[in-house]
Amino acid sequence: MTSAFPYLFALLTLSILSIHQAALASTQNGHYNIKTLNFTLYQHETINKTGFIVVDGVAGVGVSQTTTPFGTLYVFRDNLTTHVGGSSRFAGVAEGTSLTTSFDGLRSLSIAKITLNFKGYEGSISIVGGTHNTKPSEYPVVGGTGDFLYVLGHIRSTPVDLTGLTVVYQIDFFLYWPPYAATAPK
């Protein structure tokens, strides 16, 4: 007597593969209607006004507009605006912390919550990742609240002006809501 198991297994495998192919084709053809949102804001950080060293580092370079000693714990609460000028329209706040992780003082581990009230969207986006103080840095989005509940994507921070008392970063948002996010804003 021969077993029907190999035939049933083959039939089940083919069924799963065809379902997977149909789902993949549906996604590629845009049937899931994934909502995306891309925009740019500008972060304005002023030492000893919106950003503070809480713990001095132990080794490496000294404190400057772009460097802090290894082990430095830095906290910030910076305004976000719609244009490079600090007096442009207010769009939100970036608040978080950075820990210097390199002896050249240029790299750190950063955690931030970005609270927005911009273009009809209200809520916060949480990010975590590595920062390079003088080069563009990418951060994955790890969560959100309000209109940004279930949001995914990444954020790119690029230095614009690193001279003077206030430094400015361009913050590019690349966001999307996965198909299961029924609460995505319309």
JSON list of N, CA and C in Angstrom, two decimals, residues 77 83 93 112 124 162:
[
{"chain": "A", "resi": 77, "resn": "ARG", "atom": "N", "xyz": [16.01, 69.18, 23.03]},
{"chain": "A", "resi": 77, "resn": "ARG", "atom": "CA", "xyz": [14.60, 69.45, 22.73]},
{"chain": "A", "resi": 77, "resn": "ARG", "atom": "C", "xyz": [14.60, 70.61, 21.75]},
{"chain": "A", "resi": 83, "resn": "HIS", "atom": "N", "xyz": [11.24, 75.68, 7.05]},
{"chain": "A", "resi": 83, "resn": "HIS", "atom": "CA", "xyz": [12.32, 76.20, 6.21]},
{"chain": "A", "resi": 83, "resn": "HIS", "atom": "C", "xyz": [13.59, 76.33, 7.04]},
{"chain": "A", "resi": 93, "resn": "VAL", "atom": "N", "xyz": [8.56, 69.30, 17.38]},
{"chain": "A", "resi": 93, "resn": "VAL", "atom": "CA", "xyz": [9.69, 69.27, 18.31]},
{"chain": "A", "resi": 93, "resn": "VAL", "atom": "C", "xyz": [10.37, 67.92, 18.20]},
{"chain": "A", "resi": 112, "resn": "ALA", "atom": "N", "xyz": [15.23, 59.37, 19.70]},
{"chain": "A", "resi": 112, "resn": "ALA", "atom": "CA", "xyz": [14.44, 60.61, 19.67]},
{"chain": "A", "resi": 112, "resn": "ALA", "atom": "C", "xyz": [12.97, 60.33, 19.46]},
{"chain": "A", "resi": 124, "resn": "SER", "atom": "N", "xyz": [3.31, 61.55, 17.21]},
{"chain": "A", "resi": 124, "resn": "SER", "atom": "CA", "xyz": [4.76, 61.46, 17.35]},
{"chain": "A", "resi": 124, "resn": "SER", "atom": "C", "xyz": [5.31, 60.28, 16.58]},
{"chain": "A", "resi": 162, "resn": "LEU", "atom": "N", "xyz": [26.61, 74.10, 10.32]},
{"chain": "A", "resi": 162, "resn": "LEU", "atom": "CA", "xyz": [27.27, 73.68, 11.56]},
{"chain": "A", "resi": 162, "resn": "LEU", "atom": "C", "xyz": [28.13, 74.78, 12.17]}
]
